[in-house]
Amino acid sequence: MRNFIIILSYLILILASPSVEAISPADYENRFKIDMNANIPPINDLRVKFAPPPVYDRKFDYFWNIGTTFDKEFAQTIKNYGNRQTRLKWDSEDILLEQIKNTPPEYYPYIGPYLHTVPGISEKILNLPGIKETKNQFPQRIAPKFADIENLEFMSPALYFVLMPEIWQETNLTHEKIRFQTLPQKNHYDTAYIANVMKWVPPENFAPDKNIQEPLKSKLRTISPNASSPLTSKDVQAVARSLEALSDYGNNIYNKAKIIEAGNLLDKWENSQNIGTFVPYLKDLVHPCQRLVQKLKMQNMDKEFAQLIAPQGFNLEEWAYTCDKTIKAYRVLKMSSPELITLLLYKKNVYEKQLNLYSDKVAPSIAATMQSVIEMYKAPINDVLEVKKNQETIKKAFEKINYRIVFQPIYIK
């Protein structure tokens, strides 16, 4: 049920008709910069600081040592709590309320009936105009492919959103259709420009049988690489070998558990310092390797990890920078046309006007997510060309680790 609530929240966010405050995805660019030497508090301090407040003092530490005396105070508390109408507010309640308010009313029949069946949903949500009227109601607009199914009205309200015609691109709602005017193609050639291109890029140098010498710098490793140093072909090959060496380390369940804990605490600490992205694991998608090294240091796992990558001539920071640059360049190399068009539209702020219509509770998370798409594909042309020479090697390395570096996701389309 919790998973469905999460899915429902994203569905509402997508369908939401976006209320206020000027905001731009570019405002969050600096939040994606990672300081490898940041003064992060000790993990034990973070555990205490961000531990959820206990509802009740259990008076014991472990379930295998709870004592033999029955707690009368606990019994009275449970009895009183069961007889009252108060409820505990859950974390994302206000966000869900804002998302529903921003959702067009025509979509209420697909989410309202289910909300009325979920225990603990706020009365503010259930009594919203439009949501209140959907209780025990079946949607009127049904996608044509489901219209003839017998006893369809007995399906679970949790699945009503599947009946929405918009999901299947079959809708009777009136939308303005864009008519494209076809213009005759005209090719204009700048003779001087073409002559200059032929001068600097002679066709005979790129014939199929032409043996082109690889530049010397491409054959060498970068000395003391940092976040801005260019990649070389040898750097990329070294990263590929290091990733393959991490496959067993990443499959260790105890390593995964520690990395997950460190990630949760790191996100919460950064948000508390107003340098976070509000969305969990968003920086991990942009800089998976640098983020991993931060978490390893938090859990005192960095020395063991350093031994695994040392044969490739990296220390932790050098590996993190080179690894992330390789991943970003590979993403650019594998980018599809729709992704490229979307990225260009982001950069031209085409979506900024729509973003400013969202409430100030929802807009920051959306803006940070939009900026993360731009950050994921930031790679200079030199890095892309060097990775292109070794793309099959990198692909095999990614496949061997299932596109995850010790539980760190590597988003590659």
C-alpha positions as semicolon CSV with decimal commas, in nm:
position;residue;x (nm);y (nm);z (nm)
1;M;0,000;0,000;0,000
2;R;0,286;0,237;0,081
3;N;0,437;0,170;-0,261
4;F;0,108;0,257;-0,426
5;I;0,091;0,585;-0,233
6;I;0,436;0,670;-0,372
7;I;0,327;0,580;-0,725
8;L;0,010;0,782;-0,676
9;S;0,212;1,083;-0,566
10;Y;0,425;1,068;-0,881
11;L;0,115;1,021;-1,096
12;I;-0,044;1,331;-0,942
13;L;0,280;1,522;-0,992
14;I;0,283;1,436;-1,360
15;L;-0,083;1,523;-1,414
16;A;-0,073;1,829;-1,189
17;S;-0,180;2,154;-1,340
18;P;0,071;2,357;-1,200
19;S;0,063;2,834;-0,806
20;V;0,377;3,099;-0,733
21;E;0,720;3,229;-0,651
22;A;0,970;3,260;-0,935
23;I;1,205;2,964;-0,936
24;S;1,449;2,824;-1,189
25;P;1,619;2,485;-1,215
26;A;1,948;2,673;-1,256
27;D;1,908;2,802;-0,900
28;Y;2,008;2,453;-0,788
29;E;2,323;2,415;-0,997
30;N;2,560;2,476;-0,704
31;R;2,379;2,217;-0,493
32;F;2,513;1,943;-0,718
33;K;2,877;2,037;-0,662
34;I;3,046;1,789;-0,430
35;D;3,324;1,881;-0,188
36;M;3,528;1,566;-0,142
37;N;3,686;1,716;0,170
38;A;3,363;1,844;0,326
39;N;3,360;1,845;0,706
40;I;3,078;1,592;0,752
41;P;2,998;1,517;1,118
42;P;3,078;1,168;1,251
43;I;2,818;0,915;1,151
44;N;2,728;0,836;1,513
45;D;2,640;1,202;1,565
46;L;2,423;1,195;1,252
47;R;2,248;0,879;1,371
48;V;2,153;1,053;1,694
49;K;2,057;1,380;1,528
50;F;1,832;1,229;1,262
51;A;1,692;0,935;1,460
52;P;1,310;0,933;1,442
53;P;1,157;1,045;1,772
54;P;1,021;0,745;1,965
55;V;0,646;0,731;2,015
56;Y;0,695;0,545;2,341
57;D;0,992;0,465;2,564
58;R;1,019;0,087;2,541
59;K;1,256;0,074;2,840
60;F;1,470;-0,191;2,671
61;D;1,730;-0,195;2,395
62;Y;1,684;-0,533;2,227
63;F;1,386;-0,762;2,173
64;W;1,582;-1,061;2,302
65;N;1,628;-0,888;2,638
66;I;1,294;-0,727;2,727
67;G;1,274;-0,843;3,087
68;T;0,993;-1,029;3,265
69;T;0,794;-0,742;3,423
70;F;0,478;-0,631;3,245
71;D;0,471;-0,255;3,186
72;K;0,141;-0,123;3,324
73;E;0,211;0,225;3,190
74;F;0,240;0,086;2,837
75;A;-0,087;-0,106;2,877
76;Q;-0,268;0,210;2,986
77;T;-0,120;0,412;2,701
78;I;-0,232;0,159;2,441
79;K;-0,579;0,141;2,592
80;N;-0,624;0,519;2,590
81;Y;-0,481;0,556;2,240
82;G;-0,720;0,297;2,103
83;N;-1,019;0,487;2,241
84;R;-0,940;0,829;2,095
85;Q;-0,985;0,982;1,752
86;T;-0,647;1,152;1,713
87;R;-0,411;1,032;1,444
88;L;-0,039;1,059;1,370
89;K;0,052;1,281;1,077
90;W;0,276;1,110;0,819
91;D;0,575;1,285;0,662
92;S;0,454;1,348;0,306
93;E;0,096;1,439;0,394
94;D;0,127;1,810;0,314
95;I;0,306;1,740;-0,015
96;L;0,032;1,499;-0,124
97;L;-0,232;1,759;-0,031
98;E;-0,057;2,022;-0,244
99;Q;-0,023;1,785;-0,537
100;I;-0,392;1,694;-0,526
101;K;-0,489;2,063;-0,513
102;N;-0,282;2,121;-0,828
103;T;-0,435;1,826;-1,010
104;P;-0,710;1,899;-1,267
105;P;-1,053;1,797;-1,123
106;E;-1,120;1,565;-1,418
107;Y;-0,862;1,327;-1,273
108;Y;-1,017;1,313;-0,924
109;P;-1,247;1,015;-1,000
110;Y;-0,938;0,799;-1,059
111;I;-0,761;0,879;-0,732
112;G;-1,038;0,989;-0,493
113;P;-1,212;0,651;-0,442
114;Y;-0,884;0,487;-0,342
115;L;-0,791;0,769;-0,103
116;H;-1,118;0,707;0,079
117;T;-1,013;0,347;0,143
118;V;-0,664;0,420;0,282
119;P;-0,648;0,424;0,666
120;G;-0,502;0,738;0,819
121;I;-0,555;0,972;0,522
122;S;-0,602;1,330;0,642
123;E;-0,955;1,471;0,656
124;K;-0,816;1,777;0,476
125;I;-0,757;1,553;0,174
126;L;-1,077;1,350;0,195
127;N;-1,296;1,662;0,231
128;L;-1,143;1,849;-0,062
129;P;-1,414;1,961;-0,308
130;G;-1,415;1,705;-0,584
131;I;-1,236;1,436;-0,380
132;K;-1,516;1,418;-0,122
133;E;-1,776;1,342;-0,390
134;T;-1,576;1,048;-0,533
135;K;-1,627;0,822;-0,231
136;N;-1,759;0,482;-0,349
137;Q;-1,796;0,623;-0,702
138;F;-1,680;0,453;-1,021
139;P;-1,514;0,670;-1,292
140;Q;-1,738;0,773;-1,578
141;R;-1,467;0,819;-1,840
142;I;-1,317;0,480;-1,924
143;A;-1,047;0,401;-2,179
144;P;-1,219;0,230;-2,477
145;K;-1,002;-0,083;-2,446
146;F;-1,159;-0,153;-2,102
147;A;-1,516;-0,041;-2,170
148;D;-1,646;-0,388;-2,262
149;I;-1,494;-0,578;-1,970
150;E;-1,767;-0,747;-1,765
151;N;-1,806;-0,649;-1,396
152;L;-1,539;-0,382;-1,436
153;E;-1,704;-0,177;-1,161
154;F;-1,596;-0,437;-0,904
155;M;-1,223;-0,378;-0,959
156;S;-1,016;-0,239;-0,674
157;P;-1,019;0,143;-0,643
158;A;-0,639;0,118;-0,622
159;L;-0,642;0,037;-0,996
160;Y;-0,885;0,305;-1,113
161;F;-0,601;0,517;-1,251
162;V;-0,543;0,246;-1,513
163;L;-0,886;0,324;-1,658
164;M;-0,785;0,681;-1,739
165;P;-0,801;0,738;-2,116
166;E;-0,505;0,977;-2,099
167;I;-0,273;0,696;-1,991
168;W;-0,354;0,510;-2,311
169;Q;-0,353;0,830;-2,518
170;E;-0,721;0,788;-2,585
171;T;-0,912;1,090;-2,462
172;N;-1,227;1,280;-2,546
173;L;-1,100;1,597;-2,380
174;T;-1,062;1,882;-2,622
175;H;-0,704;1,984;-2,681
176;E;-0,579;2,229;-2,935
177;K;-0,402;2,051;-3,216
178;I;-0,080;2,198;-3,347
179;R;-0,064;2,215;-3,724
180;F;0,285;2,213;-3,871
181;Q;0,344;2,390;-4,196
182;T;0,569;2,204;-4,435
183;L;0,815;2,433;-4,608
184;P;1,026;2,346;-4,910
185;Q;1,379;2,255;-4,811
186;K;1,646;2,496;-4,918
187;N;2,015;2,421;-4,895
188;H;2,249;2,713;-4,875
189;Y;2,622;2,651;-4,893
190;D;2,888;2,891;-4,779
191;T;3,163;2,828;-5,030
192;A;3,431;2,995;-4,818
193;Y;3,327;2,797;-4,511
194;I;3,335;2,463;-4,696
195;A;3,676;2,544;-4,840
196;N;3,806;2,620;-4,491
197;V;3,667;2,290;-4,361
198;M;3,833;2,099;-4,645
199;K;4,160;2,272;-4,562
200;W;4,162;2,171;-4,195
201;V;3,993;1,832;-4,244
202;P;4,126;1,688;-4,570
203;P;3,902;1,402;-4,689
204;E;4,204;1,191;-4,785
205;N;4,308;1,177;-4,418
206;F;3,985;1,001;-4,328
207;A;3,971;0,735;-4,596
208;P;3,890;0,379;-4,474
209;D;4,249;0,259;-4,522
210;K;4,410;0,567;-4,370
211;N;4,613;0,492;-4,056
212;I;4,560;0,788;-3,822
213;Q;4,800;0,815;-3,534
214;E;4,636;0,854;-3,194
215;P;4,755;1,173;-3,017
216;L;5,026;1,109;-2,759
217;K;4,828;1,267;-2,475
218;S;4,550;1,014;-2,533
219;K;4,795;0,731;-2,464
220;L;4,905;0,869;-2,128
221;R;4,742;0,872;-1,784
222;T;4,643;1,203;-1,631
223;I;4,867;1,299;-1,339
224;S;4,670;1,392;-1,024
225;P;4,330;1,418;-1,196
226;N;4,073;1,656;-1,048
227;A;3,713;1,755;-1,121
228;S;3,811;1,967;-1,425
229;S;4,107;1,780;-1,577
230;P;4,046;1,621;-1,920
231;L;4,010;1,247;-1,970
232;T;4,248;1,035;-2,173
233;S;4,188;0,699;-2,333
234;K;4,414;0,533;-2,074
235;D;4,214;0,696;-1,793
236;V;3,894;0,548;-1,931
237;Q;4,047;0,202;-1,962
238;A;4,171;0,221;-1,602
239;V;3,821;0,313;-1,481
240;A;3,674;0,017;-1,669
241;R;3,918;-0,223;-1,504
242;S;3,847;-0,075;-1,160
243;L;3,470;-0,116;-1,206
244;E;3,510;-0,483;-1,294
245;A;3,721;-0,532;-0,981
246;L;3,436;-0,395;-0,768
247;S;3,173;-0,650;-0,873
248;D;3,223;-0,880;-0,571
249;Y;3,257;-0,589;-0,330
250;G;2,927;-0,445;-0,449
251;N;2,741;-0,774;-0,404
252;N;2,824;-0,788;-0,032
253;I;2,496;-0,728;0,153
254;Y;2,672;-0,574;0,455
255;N;2,849;-0,321;0,234
256;K;2,517;-0,232;0,074
257;A;2,349;-0,181;0,412
258;K;2,622;0,056;0,529
259;I;2,616;0,252;0,204
260;I;2,237;0,290;0,220
261;E;2,251;0,415;0,579
262;A;2,528;0,663;0,500
263;G;2,335;0,790;0,198
264;N;2,019;0,855;0,398
265;L;2,209;1,041;0,669
266;L;2,417;1,238;0,420
267;D;2,107;1,360;0,235
268;K;1,941;1,465;0,562
269;W;2,251;1,645;0,685
270;E;2,294;1,838;0,358
271;N;1,929;1,939;0,358
272;S;1,967;2,062;0,716
273;Q;2,264;2,275;0,599
274;N;2,062;2,407;0,302
275;I;2,304;2,255;0,051
276;G;2,094;1,951;-0,038
277;T;1,859;1,879;-0,327
278;F;1,551;1,782;-0,118
279;V;1,508;1,468;-0,331
280;P;1,679;1,154;-0,189
281;Y;1,968;1,007;-0,388
282;L;1,946;1,278;-0,656
283;K;2,316;1,364;-0,627
284;D;2,392;0,993;-0,652
285;L;2,252;0,989;-1,006
286;V;2,464;1,286;-1,109
287;H;2,794;1,197;-0,936
288;P;2,768;0,829;-0,835
289;C;3,142;0,779;-0,776
290;Q;3,215;1,095;-0,579
291;R;2,904;1,033;-0,372
292;L;3,013;0,677;-0,303
293;V;3,353;0,790;-0,174
294;Q;3,182;1,033;0,064
295;K;2,973;0,750;0,208
296;L;3,271;0,517;0,234
297;K;3,455;0,777;0,439
298;M;3,152;0,822;0,665
299;Q;3,146;0,447;0,740
300;N;3,527;0,414;0,767
301;M;3,523;0,178;0,469
302;D;3,753;0,393;0,255
303;K;4,080;0,208;0,328
304;E;3,945;-0,129;0,217
305;F;3,794;0,028;-0,095
306;A;4,119;0,212;-0,175
307;Q;4,302;-0,123;-0,190
308;L;4,065;-0,242;-0,462
309;I;4,128;0,051;-0,694
310;A;4,498;0,100;-0,610
311;P;4,617;-0,148;-0,882
312;Q;4,484;0,098;-1,141
313;G;4,694;0,382;-0,999
314;F;4,409;0,573;-0,833
315;N;4,361;0,710;-0,486
316;L;4,001;0,759;-0,369
317;E;3,952;1,117;-0,489
318;E;4,129;1,061;-0,822
319;W;3,917;0,755;-0,891
320;A;3,595;0,936;-0,799
321;Y;3,664;1,231;-1,034
322;T;3,780;1,013;-1,324
323;C;3,497;0,763;-1,279
324;D;3,226;1,032;-1,278
325;K;3,370;1,205;-1,584
326;T;3,377;0,873;-1,767
327;I;3,015;0,799;-1,677
328;K;2,896;1,145;-1,782
329;A;3,076;1,124;-2,115
330;Y;2,931;0,777;-2,176
331;R;2,582;0,913;-2,102
332;V;2,630;1,185;-2,363
333;L;2,758;0,928;-2,609
334;K;2,450;0,709;-2,560
335;M;2,200;0,997;-2,547
336;S;1,893;0,950;-2,764
337;S;1,736;1,224;-2,978
338;P;1,436;1,275;-2,742
339;E;1,675;1,310;-2,447
340;L;1,885;1,562;-2,637
341;I;1,579;1,769;-2,734
342;T;1,450;1,764;-2,375
343;L;1,790;1,871;-2,244
344;L;1,806;2,162;-2,487
345;L;1,457;2,271;-2,386
346;Y;1,563;2,262;-2,019
347;K;1,863;2,481;-2,093
348;K;1,649;2,730;-2,285
349;N;1,412;2,754;-1,981
350;V;1,114;2,640;-2,186
351;Y;0,972;2,468;-1,877
352;E;1,049;2,751;-1,634
353;K;0,715;2,926;-1,681
354;Q;0,528;2,604;-1,607
355;L;0,749;2,538;-1,305
356;N;0,664;2,876;-1,155
357;L;0,298;2,775;-1,143
358;Y;0,363;2,508;-0,881
359;S;0,329;2,581;-0,511
360;D;0,641;2,666;-0,314
361;K;0,615;2,330;-0,136
362;V;0,644;2,127;-0,455
363;A;0,843;2,350;-0,692
364;P;1,189;2,314;-0,526
365;S;1,188;1,937;-0,559
366;I;1,079;1,959;-0,923
367;A;1,337;2,228;-1,002
368;A;1,617;2,025;-0,841
369;T;1,513;1,717;-1,038
370;M;1,509;1,916;-1,364
371;Q;1,856;2,057;-1,293
372;S;1,984;1,707;-1,218
373;V;1,907;1,608;-1,579
374;I;2,133;1,888;-1,701
375;E;2,407;1,796;-1,456
376;M;2,399;1,428;-1,556
377;Y;2,501;1,514;-1,911
378;K;2,769;1,776;-1,847
379;A;3,074;1,646;-2,033
380;P;3,327;1,829;-2,255
381;I;3,371;1,709;-2,611
382;N;3,724;1,582;-2,536
383;D;3,593;1,345;-2,268
384;V;3,321;1,218;-2,499
385;L;3,569;1,146;-2,778
386;E;3,804;0,961;-2,545
387;V;3,521;0,749;-2,408
388;K;3,399;0,678;-2,760
389;K;3,728;0,505;-2,836
390;N;3,661;0,265;-2,549
391;Q;3,282;0,246;-2,540
392;E;3,268;-0,131;-2,578
393;T;3,513;-0,177;-2,291
394;I;3,310;0,056;-2,069
395;K;2,984;-0,113;-2,167
396;K;3,117;-0,456;-2,066
397;A;3,234;-0,315;-1,732
398;F;2,891;-0,162;-1,665
399;E;2,717;-0,487;-1,757
400;K;2,940;-0,685;-1,520
401;I;2,837;-0,466;-1,225
402;N;2,471;-0,443;-1,342
403;Y;2,504;-0,067;-1,385
404;R;2,553;-0,017;-1,011
405;I;2,869;0,077;-0,825
406;V;2,828;-0,073;-0,478
407;F;2,454;-0,002;-0,483
408;Q;2,515;0,340;-0,642
409;P;2,289;0,361;-0,950
410;I;2,443;0,456;-1,285
411;Y;2,166;0,597;-1,499
412;I;2,241;0,525;-1,862
413;K;1,956;0,501;-2,112
